[in-house]
CSV table of C-alpha atoms in Angstrom, one decimal:
chain,number,residue,atom,x,y,z
A,1,MET,CA,0.0,0.0,0.0
A,2,ALA,CA,2.8,2.4,0.8
A,3,GLN,CA,4.3,1.8,-2.6
A,4,GLN,CA,1.0,2.4,-4.4
A,5,GLN,CA,0.5,5.7,-2.5
A,6,LYS,CA,3.8,7.0,-3.8
A,7,THR,CA,2.6,6.7,-7.4
A,8,LEU,CA,-0.6,8.6,-6.8
A,9,ARG,CA,-0.8,12.3,-7.9
A,10,PRO,CA,-0.9,15.0,-5.2
A,11,GLN,CA,-4.2,15.8,-3.8
A,12,GLY,CA,-6.1,18.6,-5.6
A,13,GLU,CA,-4.3,18.4,-9.0
A,14,LYS,CA,-6.7,18.0,-12.0
A,15,PRO,CA,-6.3,14.6,-13.8
A,16,TYR,CA,-5.0,14.6,-17.4
A,17,GLY,CA,-4.9,18.5,-17.5
A,18,PHE,CA,-3.1,20.6,-20.3
A,19,SER,CA,-1.2,23.7,-19.7
A,20,ILE,CA,-1.9,27.0,-21.4
A,21,ALA,CA,1.1,26.6,-23.7
A,22,GLY,CA,-0.2,23.2,-24.8
A,23,TRP,CA,-3.5,24.6,-25.8
A,24,ALA,CA,-1.9,27.4,-27.7
A,25,ALA,CA,0.3,25.0,-29.6
A,26,ALA,CA,-2.7,22.9,-30.5
A,27,GLY,CA,-4.6,25.9,-31.8
A,28,VAL,CA,-1.7,27.0,-33.9
A,29,SER,CA,-1.5,23.5,-35.4
A,30,VAL,CA,-5.2,23.6,-36.3
A,31,LEU,CA,-4.9,27.0,-38.0
A,32,VAL,CA,-1.9,25.9,-40.0
A,33,LEU,CA,-3.8,22.8,-41.1
A,34,LEU,CA,-6.8,24.8,-42.2
A,35,CYS,CA,-4.6,27.2,-44.1
A,36,CYS,CA,-2.9,24.3,-45.9
A,37,MET,CA,-6.3,22.8,-46.8
A,38,THR,CA,-7.5,26.2,-48.1
A,39,LEU,CA,-4.5,26.7,-50.3
A,40,ALA,CA,-4.8,23.2,-51.7
A,41,ILE,CA,-8.4,23.7,-52.6
A,42,ALA,CA,-7.6,27.1,-54.3
A,43,ASP,CA,-4.7,25.5,-56.3
A,44,GLY,CA,-7.0,22.7,-57.4
A,45,THR,CA,-9.6,25.3,-58.6
A,46,ILE,CA,-7.1,27.3,-60.5
A,47,TYR,CA,-5.7,24.1,-62.1
A,48,LEU,CA,-9.1,23.0,-63.1
A,49,ARG,CA,-9.9,26.4,-64.7
A,50,ALA,CA,-6.7,26.2,-66.7
A,51,MET,CA,-7.5,22.7,-67.9
A,52,VAL,CA,-11.2,23.4,-68.8
A,53,PRO,CA,-11.5,25.7,-72.0
A,54,ASN,CA,-13.5,28.8,-71.7
A,55,GLU,CA,-16.7,28.3,-73.7
A,56,THR,CA,-17.0,32.0,-74.5
A,57,GLU,CA,-13.6,31.8,-76.4
A,58,THR,CA,-14.5,28.9,-78.6
A,59,PRO,CA,-13.8,29.9,-82.2
A,60,PHE,CA,-16.7,30.0,-84.7
A,61,TYR,CA,-16.3,28.0,-87.8
A,62,PRO,CA,-18.8,29.0,-90.6
A,63,ASP,CA,-20.3,26.4,-92.9
A,64,ILE,CA,-18.0,25.5,-95.7
A,65,THR,CA,-19.4,25.1,-99.2
A,66,LYS,CA,-18.8,21.8,-100.8
A,67,PRO,CA,-15.9,21.6,-103.2
A,68,ASP,CA,-18.0,21.0,-106.3
A,69,GLU,CA,-20.3,23.9,-105.4
A,70,MET,CA,-17.3,26.2,-104.9
A,71,SER,CA,-15.8,25.1,-108.2
A,72,SER,CA,-19.0,25.7,-110.2
A,73,ALA,CA,-19.6,29.0,-108.5
A,74,SER,CA,-16.0,30.1,-109.2
A,75,ASN,CA,-16.3,29.1,-112.9
A,76,ALA,CA,-19.5,31.1,-113.2
A,77,SER,CA,-18.0,34.1,-111.5
A,78,ASN,CA,-14.9,34.0,-113.8
A,79,VAL,CA,-17.2,33.8,-116.9
A,80,ASN,CA,-19.3,36.8,-115.7
A,81,ASP,CA,-16.1,38.7,-114.8
A,82,ASP,CA,-14.7,38.2,-118.3
A,83,GLU,CA,-17.9,39.3,-120.0
A,84,GLU,CA,-18.2,42.3,-117.8
A,85,ARG,CA,-14.5,43.3,-118.5
A,86,LEU,CA,-15.2,42.9,-122.2
A,87,LEU,CA,-18.3,45.1,-122.1
A,88,VAL,CA,-16.5,47.8,-120.0
A,89,LEU,CA,-13.5,47.7,-122.4
A,90,LEU,CA,-15.7,48.2,-125.4
A,91,ALA,CA,-17.7,50.9,-123.7
A,92,GLU,CA,-14.6,52.8,-122.7
A,93,GLU,CA,-13.2,52.7,-126.2
A,94,ASP,CA,-16.6,53.5,-127.7
A,95,THR,CA,-15.8,52.0,-131.1
A,96,ASP,CA,-18.8,50.8,-133.2
A,97,SER,CA,-16.6,48.6,-135.3
A,98,ALA,CA,-15.2,46.8,-132.3
A,99,TYR,CA,-18.7,46.2,-131.0
A,100,ALA,CA,-19.6,44.8,-134.4
A,101,VAL,CA,-16.6,42.5,-134.6
A,102,VAL,CA,-17.1,41.0,-131.1
A,103,ASN,CA,-20.9,40.8,-131.3
A,104,ASN,CA,-20.8,38.9,-134.6
A,105,ASP,CA,-18.2,36.4,-133.3
A,106,GLN,CA,-18.5,34.8,-129.9
A,107,ARG,CA,-14.9,33.3,-130.0
A,108,TRP,CA,-13.4,36.4,-128.5
A,109,ARG,CA,-12.0,36.3,-124.9
A,110,VAL,CA,-10.2,38.8,-122.6
A,111,VAL,CA,-6.6,38.3,-121.7
A,112,ARG,CA,-4.7,40.5,-119.3
A,113,MET,CA,-1.3,41.3,-121.0
A,114,ARG,CA,1.8,43.3,-120.5
A,115,VAL,CA,2.1,45.2,-123.8
A,116,THR,CA,5.3,46.8,-125.0
A,117,ALA,CA,6.2,48.2,-128.5
A,118,TYR,CA,9.0,47.9,-131.0
A,119,CYS,CA,10.1,48.9,-134.5
A,120,PRO,CA,12.2,47.2,-137.2
A,121,CYS,CA,15.4,49.0,-136.3
A,122,SER,CA,18.6,47.3,-134.9
A,123,LYS,CA,17.9,48.8,-131.4
A,124,CYS,CA,14.7,46.8,-131.2
A,125,CYS,CA,15.4,43.8,-133.3
A,126,GLY,CA,19.2,43.4,-133.1
A,127,LYS,CA,20.5,40.9,-135.7
A,128,PHE,CA,16.9,40.3,-136.8
A,129,SER,CA,16.5,43.8,-138.2
A,130,ASP,CA,16.3,42.6,-141.8
A,131,GLY,CA,12.7,43.8,-142.3
A,132,VAL,CA,11.3,40.2,-142.3
A,133,THR,CA,9.1,38.9,-139.4
A,134,ALA,CA,9.2,35.4,-137.9
A,135,CYS,CA,6.4,34.3,-140.3
A,136,ASN,CA,8.4,35.5,-143.3
A,137,HIS,CA,6.3,38.6,-143.8
A,138,ARG,CA,8.2,41.4,-145.4
A,139,ILE,CA,7.5,44.6,-143.5
A,140,GLN,CA,5.9,47.4,-145.5
A,141,TRP,CA,5.4,51.0,-144.4
A,142,GLY,CA,2.1,51.3,-142.5
A,143,ASP,CA,2.0,47.7,-141.4
A,144,VAL,CA,0.2,46.9,-138.1
A,145,PHE,CA,0.7,43.6,-136.3
A,146,VAL,CA,1.9,42.2,-133.0
A,147,ALA,CA,4.6,39.8,-131.8
A,148,ALA,CA,3.3,37.2,-129.3
A,149,ASP,CA,4.2,34.0,-127.6
A,150,LYS,CA,4.2,30.7,-129.5
A,151,LYS,CA,1.0,29.7,-127.8
A,152,TYR,CA,-0.7,32.2,-130.1
A,153,ARG,CA,-0.4,30.9,-133.6
A,154,PHE,CA,0.5,33.2,-136.5
A,155,GLY,CA,-2.7,34.8,-137.8
A,156,THR,CA,-4.4,34.9,-134.4
A,157,GLU,CA,-6.5,38.1,-134.2
A,158,MET,CA,-6.2,40.5,-131.3
A,159,ILE,CA,-7.7,43.9,-130.4
A,160,VAL,CA,-5.2,45.9,-128.3
A,161,PRO,CA,-6.8,49.0,-126.7
A,162,GLY,CA,-5.1,52.1,-128.0
A,163,TYR,CA,-3.4,50.4,-131.0
A,164,ASN,CA,-4.6,50.5,-134.6
A,165,ASP,CA,-7.7,52.5,-133.7
A,166,ASN,CA,-8.9,49.4,-131.7
A,167,GLN,CA,-9.2,47.4,-134.9
A,168,PRO,CA,-8.2,43.7,-135.0
A,169,VAL,CA,-4.5,43.0,-135.8
A,170,LYS,CA,-2.8,39.6,-136.4
A,171,VAL,CA,0.1,37.9,-134.7
A,172,MET,CA,2.9,37.9,-137.3
A,173,ASP,CA,6.1,38.0,-135.2
A,174,ARG,CA,7.9,36.5,-132.2
A,175,GLY,CA,10.3,38.0,-129.7
A,176,ARG,CA,13.1,36.7,-127.5
A,177,VAL,CA,11.5,38.2,-124.4
A,178,ILE,CA,7.9,38.0,-125.5
A,179,LYS,CA,6.8,35.0,-123.5
A,180,GLY,CA,3.6,34.0,-121.9
A,181,ASP,CA,1.1,36.9,-121.8
A,182,ARG,CA,3.6,39.4,-123.1
A,183,LEU,CA,2.8,41.3,-126.3
A,184,ASP,CA,4.8,43.6,-128.6
A,185,VAL,CA,2.9,46.0,-130.9
A,186,PHE,CA,4.7,47.0,-134.1
A,187,PHE,CA,5.4,50.6,-135.2
A,188,ASN,CA,7.4,51.8,-138.2
A,189,ALA,CA,9.2,54.5,-136.2
A,190,HIS,CA,11.4,54.0,-133.1
A,191,ALA,CA,10.2,57.3,-131.5
A,192,VAL,CA,6.6,56.2,-131.7
A,193,ALA,CA,7.4,52.8,-130.2
A,194,GLN,CA,9.3,54.5,-127.3
A,195,LYS,CA,6.3,56.8,-126.7
A,196,TRP,CA,4.0,53.7,-126.2
A,197,GLY,CA,6.1,52.5,-123.3
A,198,THR,CA,4.9,49.6,-121.2
A,199,ARG,CA,1.2,49.1,-120.5
A,200,THR,CA,-0.9,46.4,-118.8
A,201,LEU,CA,-4.1,46.0,-120.9
A,202,ASP,CA,-7.1,43.7,-121.3
A,203,VAL,CA,-6.5,42.4,-124.8
A,204,LEU,CA,-9.3,40.8,-126.8
A,205,VAL,CA,-8.1,37.5,-128.4
A,206,ARG,CA,-10.0,35.6,-131.0
A,207,GLU,CA,-9.9,31.9,-130.5
A,208,ASN,CA,-9.0,30.0,-133.7
């Protein structure tokens, strides 16, 4: 009994009690735990917002026309544009003869060309200044014709705005730099050819 009494707590002391410092430490631990949980929830919310796309920023994709519909619409537009350019060209030139030529033959088409000019002198023709064109036509004073690329056969008729009073002329020559949709109109005098310069024109070409 004497040994057991030595192990007993002194009389009047509260059993299992905590000091003020202990309670304070426990409170701080709880606050730290709550702060950590709050930060974790906030981080998770931010992460989810970053992962989920914003519906208001979703791009709008309009309906796309089917390829065959686009092709047919484009072809129709090109035809209408060519016809409109042809009518505007003729209206601006205001030549009754040009109207008559085109209206009586539906094989005319509009080609956008870079048009320069030349004469039969050595400055323009170099070693080919012998007075004979590529189709063996011997040049005469007052001749009017054009030099064009090989895709336009000799004899192909063209109406070049501002040249030969807008009357049809034929392809009768070639040129070393006259390739593709390049065209050279012929003048007898070098000064007149220089005055022409370089022009970008809608040329009427008659299909053979």
